[in-house]
Coordinates of C-alpha atoms and ligand atoms in Angstrom, one line a residue:
X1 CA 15.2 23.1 2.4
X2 CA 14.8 20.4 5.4
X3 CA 16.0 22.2 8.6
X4 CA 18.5 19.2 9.7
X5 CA 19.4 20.8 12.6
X6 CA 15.6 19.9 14.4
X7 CA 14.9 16.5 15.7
X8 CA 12.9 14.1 13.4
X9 CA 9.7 13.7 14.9
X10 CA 9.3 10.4 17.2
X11 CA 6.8 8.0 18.3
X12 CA 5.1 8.3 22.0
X13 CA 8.4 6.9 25.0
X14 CA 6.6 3.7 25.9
X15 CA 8.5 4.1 29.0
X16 CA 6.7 7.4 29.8
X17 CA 3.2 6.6 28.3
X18 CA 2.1 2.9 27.8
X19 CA 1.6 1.9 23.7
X20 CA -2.4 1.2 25.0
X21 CA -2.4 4.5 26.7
X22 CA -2.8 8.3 24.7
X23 CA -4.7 9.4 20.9
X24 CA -4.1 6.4 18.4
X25 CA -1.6 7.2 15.9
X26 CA -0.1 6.0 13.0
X27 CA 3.3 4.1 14.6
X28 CA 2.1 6.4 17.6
X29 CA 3.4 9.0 15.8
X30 CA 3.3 12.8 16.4
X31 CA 0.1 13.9 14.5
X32 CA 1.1 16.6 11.9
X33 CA -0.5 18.7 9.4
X34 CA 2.2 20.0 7.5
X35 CA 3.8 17.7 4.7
X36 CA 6.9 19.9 4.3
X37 CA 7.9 18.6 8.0
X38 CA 8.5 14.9 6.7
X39 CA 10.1 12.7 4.4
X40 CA 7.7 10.0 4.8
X41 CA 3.7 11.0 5.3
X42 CA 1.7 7.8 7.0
X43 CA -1.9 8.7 5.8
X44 CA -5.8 7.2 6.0
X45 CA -7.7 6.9 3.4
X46 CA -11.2 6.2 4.9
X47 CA -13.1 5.1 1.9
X48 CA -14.8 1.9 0.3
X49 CA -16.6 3.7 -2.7
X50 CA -15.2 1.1 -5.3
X51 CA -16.1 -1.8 -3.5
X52 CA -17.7 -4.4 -5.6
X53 CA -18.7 -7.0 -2.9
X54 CA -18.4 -6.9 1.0
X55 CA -18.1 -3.3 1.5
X56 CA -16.5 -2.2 5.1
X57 CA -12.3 -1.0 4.1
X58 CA -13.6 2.8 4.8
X59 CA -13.4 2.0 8.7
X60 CA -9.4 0.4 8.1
X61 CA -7.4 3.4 8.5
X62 CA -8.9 3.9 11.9
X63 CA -8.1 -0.1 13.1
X64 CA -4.9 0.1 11.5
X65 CA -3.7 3.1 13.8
X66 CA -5.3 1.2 16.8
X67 CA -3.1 -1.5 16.3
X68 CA -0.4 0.0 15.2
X69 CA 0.6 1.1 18.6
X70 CA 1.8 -2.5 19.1
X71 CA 4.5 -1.6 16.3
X72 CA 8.0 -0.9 18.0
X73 CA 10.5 1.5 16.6
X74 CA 12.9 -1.2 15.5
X75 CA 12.6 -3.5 12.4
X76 CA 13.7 -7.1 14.1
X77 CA 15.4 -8.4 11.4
X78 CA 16.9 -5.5 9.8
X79 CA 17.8 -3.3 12.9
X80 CA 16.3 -0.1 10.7
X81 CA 15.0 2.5 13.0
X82 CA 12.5 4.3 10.4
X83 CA 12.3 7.4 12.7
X84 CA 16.5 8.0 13.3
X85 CA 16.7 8.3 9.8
X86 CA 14.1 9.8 8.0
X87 CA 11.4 12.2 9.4
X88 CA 7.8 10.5 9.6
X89 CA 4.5 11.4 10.7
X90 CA 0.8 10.9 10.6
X91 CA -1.1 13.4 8.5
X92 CA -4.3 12.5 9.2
X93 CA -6.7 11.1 6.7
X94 CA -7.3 12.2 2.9
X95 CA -11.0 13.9 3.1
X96 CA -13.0 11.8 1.2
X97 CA -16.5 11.8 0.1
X98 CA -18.8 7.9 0.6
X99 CA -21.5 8.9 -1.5
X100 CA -20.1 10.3 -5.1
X101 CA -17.0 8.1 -6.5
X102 CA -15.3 10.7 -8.8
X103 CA -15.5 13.5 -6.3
X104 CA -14.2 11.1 -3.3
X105 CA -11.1 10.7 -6.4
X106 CA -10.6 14.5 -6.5
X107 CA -10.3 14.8 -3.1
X108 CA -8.0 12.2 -2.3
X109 CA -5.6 13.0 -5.3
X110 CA -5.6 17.1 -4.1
X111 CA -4.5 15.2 -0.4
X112 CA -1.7 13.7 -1.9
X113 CA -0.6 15.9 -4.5
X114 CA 0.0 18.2 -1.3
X115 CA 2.3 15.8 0.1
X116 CA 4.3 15.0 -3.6
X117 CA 4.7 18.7 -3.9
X118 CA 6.2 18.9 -0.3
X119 CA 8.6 16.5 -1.6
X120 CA 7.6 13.5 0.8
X121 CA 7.0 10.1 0.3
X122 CA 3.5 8.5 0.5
X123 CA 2.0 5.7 2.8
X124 CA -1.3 5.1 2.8
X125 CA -3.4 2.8 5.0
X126 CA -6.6 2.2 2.7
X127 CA -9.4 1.9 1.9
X128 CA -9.6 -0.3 -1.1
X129 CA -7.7 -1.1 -3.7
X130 CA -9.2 2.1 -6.0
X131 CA -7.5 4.7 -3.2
X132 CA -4.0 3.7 -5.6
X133 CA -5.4 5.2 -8.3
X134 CA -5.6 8.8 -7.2
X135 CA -2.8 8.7 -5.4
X136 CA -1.1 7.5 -8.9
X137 CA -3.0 10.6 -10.2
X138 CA -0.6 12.9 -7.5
X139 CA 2.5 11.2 -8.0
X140 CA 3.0 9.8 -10.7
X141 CA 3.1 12.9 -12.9
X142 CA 4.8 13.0 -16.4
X143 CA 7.2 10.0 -14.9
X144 CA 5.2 6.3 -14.8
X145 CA 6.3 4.3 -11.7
X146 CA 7.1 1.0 -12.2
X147 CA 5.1 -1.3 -9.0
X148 CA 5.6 -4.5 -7.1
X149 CA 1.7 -5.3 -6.1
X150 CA 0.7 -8.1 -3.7
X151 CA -3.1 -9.3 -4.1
X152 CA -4.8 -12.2 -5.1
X153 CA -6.5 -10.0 -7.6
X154 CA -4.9 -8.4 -11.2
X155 CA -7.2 -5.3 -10.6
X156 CA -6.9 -4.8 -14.4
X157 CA -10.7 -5.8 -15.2
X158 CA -12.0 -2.9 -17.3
X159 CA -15.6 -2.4 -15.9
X160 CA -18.3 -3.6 -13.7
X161 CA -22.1 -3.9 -13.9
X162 CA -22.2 -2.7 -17.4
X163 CA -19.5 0.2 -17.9
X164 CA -19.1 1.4 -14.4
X165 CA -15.2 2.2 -14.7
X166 CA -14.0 3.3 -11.6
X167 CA -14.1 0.1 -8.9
X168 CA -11.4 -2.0 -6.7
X169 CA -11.6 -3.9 -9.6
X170 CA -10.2 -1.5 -12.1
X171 CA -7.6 1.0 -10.6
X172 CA -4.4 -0.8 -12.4
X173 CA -6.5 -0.8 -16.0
X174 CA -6.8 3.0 -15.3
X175 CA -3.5 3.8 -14.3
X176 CA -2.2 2.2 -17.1
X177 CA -4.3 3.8 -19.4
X178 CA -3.3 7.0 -18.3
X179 CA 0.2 6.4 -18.5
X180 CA 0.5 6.5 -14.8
X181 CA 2.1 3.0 -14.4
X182 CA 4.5 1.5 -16.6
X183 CA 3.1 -2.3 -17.0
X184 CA 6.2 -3.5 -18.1
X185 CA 8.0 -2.8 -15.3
X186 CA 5.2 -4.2 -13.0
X187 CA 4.8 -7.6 -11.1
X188 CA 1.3 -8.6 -9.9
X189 CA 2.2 -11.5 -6.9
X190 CA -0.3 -14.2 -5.4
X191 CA -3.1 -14.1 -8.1
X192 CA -6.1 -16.4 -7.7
X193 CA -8.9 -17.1 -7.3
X194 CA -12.0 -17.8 -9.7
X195 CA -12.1 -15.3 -12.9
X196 CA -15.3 -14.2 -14.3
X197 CA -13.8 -15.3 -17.7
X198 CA -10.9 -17.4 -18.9
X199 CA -9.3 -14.8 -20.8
X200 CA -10.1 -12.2 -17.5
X201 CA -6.1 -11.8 -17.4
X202 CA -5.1 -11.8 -20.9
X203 CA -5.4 -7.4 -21.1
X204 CA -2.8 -7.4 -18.5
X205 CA -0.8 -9.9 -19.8
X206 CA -0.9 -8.1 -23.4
X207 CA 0.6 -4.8 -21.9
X208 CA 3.5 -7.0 -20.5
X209 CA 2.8 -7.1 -16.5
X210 CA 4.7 -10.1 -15.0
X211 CA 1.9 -11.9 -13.2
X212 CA 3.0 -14.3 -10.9
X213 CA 0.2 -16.6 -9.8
X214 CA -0.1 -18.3 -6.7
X215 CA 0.7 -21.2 -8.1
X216 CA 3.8 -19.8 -9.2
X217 CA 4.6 -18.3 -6.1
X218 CA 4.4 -22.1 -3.8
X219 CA 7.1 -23.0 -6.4
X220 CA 9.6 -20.4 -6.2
X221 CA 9.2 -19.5 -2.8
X222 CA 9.6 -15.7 -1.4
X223 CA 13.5 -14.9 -1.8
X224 CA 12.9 -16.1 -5.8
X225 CA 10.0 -14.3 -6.1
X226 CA 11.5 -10.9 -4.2
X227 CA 14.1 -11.3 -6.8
X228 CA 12.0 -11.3 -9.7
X229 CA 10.4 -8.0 -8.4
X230 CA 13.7 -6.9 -8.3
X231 CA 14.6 -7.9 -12.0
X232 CA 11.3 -6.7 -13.0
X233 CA 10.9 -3.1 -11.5
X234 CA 14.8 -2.2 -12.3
X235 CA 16.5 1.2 -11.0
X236 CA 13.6 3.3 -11.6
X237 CA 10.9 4.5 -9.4
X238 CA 8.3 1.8 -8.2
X239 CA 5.5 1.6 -5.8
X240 CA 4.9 -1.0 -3.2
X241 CA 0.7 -1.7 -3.3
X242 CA -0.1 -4.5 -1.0
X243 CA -3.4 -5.6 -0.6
X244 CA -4.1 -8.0 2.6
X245 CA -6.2 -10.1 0.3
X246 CA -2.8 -11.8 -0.8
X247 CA -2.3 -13.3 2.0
X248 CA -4.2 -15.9 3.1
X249 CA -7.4 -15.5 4.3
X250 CA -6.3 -17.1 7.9
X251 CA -3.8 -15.2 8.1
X252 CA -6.0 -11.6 6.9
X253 CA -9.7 -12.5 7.2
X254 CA -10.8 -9.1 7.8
X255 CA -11.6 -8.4 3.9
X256 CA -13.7 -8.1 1.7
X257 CA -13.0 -10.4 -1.2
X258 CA -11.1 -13.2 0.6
X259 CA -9.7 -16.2 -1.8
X260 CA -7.9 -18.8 0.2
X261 CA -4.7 -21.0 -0.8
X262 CA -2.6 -17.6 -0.3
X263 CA 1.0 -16.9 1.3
X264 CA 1.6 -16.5 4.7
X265 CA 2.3 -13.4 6.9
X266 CA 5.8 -14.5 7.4
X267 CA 6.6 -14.6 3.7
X268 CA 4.9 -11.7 2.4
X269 CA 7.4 -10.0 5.1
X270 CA 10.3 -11.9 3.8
X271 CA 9.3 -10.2 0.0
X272 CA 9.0 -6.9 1.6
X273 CA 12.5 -7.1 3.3
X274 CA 13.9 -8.4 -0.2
X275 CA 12.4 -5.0 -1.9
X276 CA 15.8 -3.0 0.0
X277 CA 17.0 -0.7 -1.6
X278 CA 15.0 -0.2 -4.5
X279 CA 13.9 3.8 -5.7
X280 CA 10.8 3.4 -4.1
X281 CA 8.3 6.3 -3.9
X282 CA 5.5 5.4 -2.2
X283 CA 3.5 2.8 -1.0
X284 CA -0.1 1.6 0.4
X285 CA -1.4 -1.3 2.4
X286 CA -5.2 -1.7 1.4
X287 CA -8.5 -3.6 2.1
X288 CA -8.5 -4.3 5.8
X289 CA -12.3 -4.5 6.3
X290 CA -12.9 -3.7 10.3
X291 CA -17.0 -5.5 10.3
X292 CA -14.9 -8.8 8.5
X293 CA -12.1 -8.4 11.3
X294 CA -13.8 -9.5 14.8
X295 CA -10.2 -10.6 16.3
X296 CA -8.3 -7.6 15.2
X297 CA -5.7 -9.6 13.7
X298 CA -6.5 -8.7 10.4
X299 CA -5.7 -5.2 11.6
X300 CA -2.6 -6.1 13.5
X301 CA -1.6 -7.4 9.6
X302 CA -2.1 -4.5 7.9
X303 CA -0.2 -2.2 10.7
X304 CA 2.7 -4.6 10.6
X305 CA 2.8 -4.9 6.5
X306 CA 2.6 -1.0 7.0
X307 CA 6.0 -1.0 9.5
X308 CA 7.6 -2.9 6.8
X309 CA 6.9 -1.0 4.2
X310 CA 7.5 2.3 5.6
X311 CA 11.1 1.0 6.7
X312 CA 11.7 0.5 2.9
X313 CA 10.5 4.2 2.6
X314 CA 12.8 5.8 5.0
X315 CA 15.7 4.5 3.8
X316 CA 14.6 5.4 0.2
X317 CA 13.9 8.8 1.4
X318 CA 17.4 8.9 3.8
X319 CA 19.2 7.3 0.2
X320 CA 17.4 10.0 -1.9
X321 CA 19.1 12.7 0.7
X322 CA 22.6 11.6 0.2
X323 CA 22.2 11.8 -3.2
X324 CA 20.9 15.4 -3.1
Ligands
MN1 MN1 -6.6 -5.3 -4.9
MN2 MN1 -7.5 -8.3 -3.9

C-alpha cells in the first residue's frame, strides 16, 4: 500500500542549487534504491553487449543523466508535472556484465523484475536495443504487451554471424518468440535503411506487426501516424521502445548504426504526445552512443525523448491509481 500521506519525491529547487550544480540524476531526481517508493523507476542500463557495428551505448545512461538536468519539471505543451502526480525516481543502473551476453541478460531481467514486483512502471535509458528484451523477460509475464517502437530498424532479424541469437538486431524476434510481445498489436515507425536481403522484413510482416516505413511516415505525417499507433496497440498494455536511430541522424548522430532520411526531433515528440492516455507500462529510450556524440546533442535527445515518455508514464501510473 503507497503511503499517500508522504510527499512524492522531487527533482533538485533550481532556485536553491543550479541544474549544472550537485550529483547528476536522472531529471535531477532524488537517487533511490527502493522500487516500492515509486510509481515510475527511471533506470540505466549501461550495456552494449549486442552491438553488431559501432559499439559505445554502454556509456549512454551516464550522458543521458548529464543532460538531463537541462529537463524542467513541466511538459511545455501539455502542462503535465510528472513529479505532482506520480512518484518518480532514479534507481540507479541495472548491474550488468560487458563480457558474457546471456549473464549481462540475467542480470538485467532480476533488476527489473524487482521493480515489476514493486508494482512500478519501467523507464530505461539504454544501452542498445537488446536491453528491451530482458526487461520484456520482467514484465511481460504471462500477459504479452502490445508496443509502439520508433527505430529505423525492425529488430526482428533472427541471427548474426552464423546463429549468434541474442544481438541489437534480434530482441523483437525473441520477444515474440517467447510470447512476450504480441506482434499483432505492434507498430514498428521510421524503417529504413539498406536490408541485408529483400525479404529481411517479410518474418515480421508474417506475424502481423504494422511496419510503417519511412517512406510511409513523410506521407502521413506524425498526428496520422500517432493515430495508427493508437488503432494498432488498442486498450491493452503496450510499451513505448524508442530508439534515437529513428530520428535523423542530424538530429541524433551519437549512434551506432545511423541511417539518414529520418523524422525530426520535433515530430517524434509530436507521436509521443499523441500516445496520451494509452495503458502504457513501461518504456525505454536506447542507443545513444557517448564516443559518436562529441556535441552532446545526441544526449540532450535521448534525455528529452526520456521527459516525454516518462510524462506518458506518470499519468498512466496516476490513471492506474484511480482505478484501484
Ligand atoms: Mn533498435
Ligand atoms: Mn535502430
Amino acid at each position: 500500500m503507497n503511503d499517500t500521506t508522504r510527499p512524492n519525491p522531487q527533482p533538485v529547487d533550481s532556485a536553491a542549487m543550479p541544474r549544472f550544480g550537485d550529483i547528476a540524476t536522472f531529471m535531477r531526481l532524488p537517487l533511490l534504491r527502493d522500487p516500492a517508493a515509486v510509481d515510475v523507476a527511471l533506470v540505466g542500463v549501461p550495456w552494449d553487449g549486442g552491438t553488431t557495428n559501432r559499439a559505445g551505448a554502454r556509456h549512454g545512461p551516464r550522458e543521458i543523466r548529464n543532460m538531463s538536468s537541462l529537463v524542467r519539471r513541466v511538459h511545455h505543451a501539455t502542462k503535465v508535472s510528472p513529479y505532482d502526480i506520480a512518484r518518480c525516481a532514479d534507481l540507479g543502473d541495472a548491474p550488468v556484465n560487458p563480457v558474457d551476453v546471456a549473464d549481462a541478460l540475467k542480470r538485467i531481467e532480476a533488476f527489473f523484475a524487482r521493480i515489476h514486483a514493486a508494482g512500478a512502471l519501467p523507464l530505461a535509458a539504454g544501452g542498445d536495443h537488446l536491453i528491451t528484451l530482458p526487461i520484456f523477460r520482467a514484465i511481460t509475464r504471462n500477459r504479452p504487451v502490445g508496443m509502439v517502437h520508433f527505430d529505423a530498424h525492425t529488430d526482428t532479424w533472427d541471427s548474426y554471424f552464423g546463429g549468434f541469437k541474442y544481438t541489437h538486431g534480434t530482441p523483437f524476434r525473441r520477444a515474440i518468440e517467447e510470447g512476450l510481445l504480441d506482434p499483432k498489436r505492434t507498430i514498428q515507425i521510421g524503417i529504413r535503411g539498406s536490408l541485408y536481403r529483400a525479404d529481411d522484413m517479410d518474418w515480421g510482416l508474417a506475424q502481423g506487426i504494422r511496419v510503417v516505413t519511412i517512406e510511409e511516415y513523410f506521407k502521413m505525417g506524425p498526428e496520422r501516424v500517432a493515430a495508427e499507433a493508437r488503432r494498432v496497440v488498442g486498450n491493452g498494455p503496450v510499451y513505448v521502445s524508442f530508439d534515437v536511430d529513428g530520428l535523423d541522424p542530424v538530429y541524433a548522430p551519437g549512434t551506432g548504426t545511423p541511417e539518414i532520411g529520418g523524422y525530426s526531433t520535433a515530430e517524434a515528440q509530436a507521436m509521443l504526445r499523441g500516445l496520451r492516455g494509452l495503458d502504457l507500462v513501461g518504456g525505454d529510450v536506447v542507443e545513444v552512443s557517448p564516443p559518436f556524440d562529441p556535441s552532446g546533442n545526441t544526449a540532450i535527445v535521448g534525455a528529452t525523448m526520456m521527459f516525454e515518455i516518462l510524462c506518458l508514464l506518470a499519468e498512466a501510473a496516476a490513471q492506474r491509481k484511480g482505478r484501484a
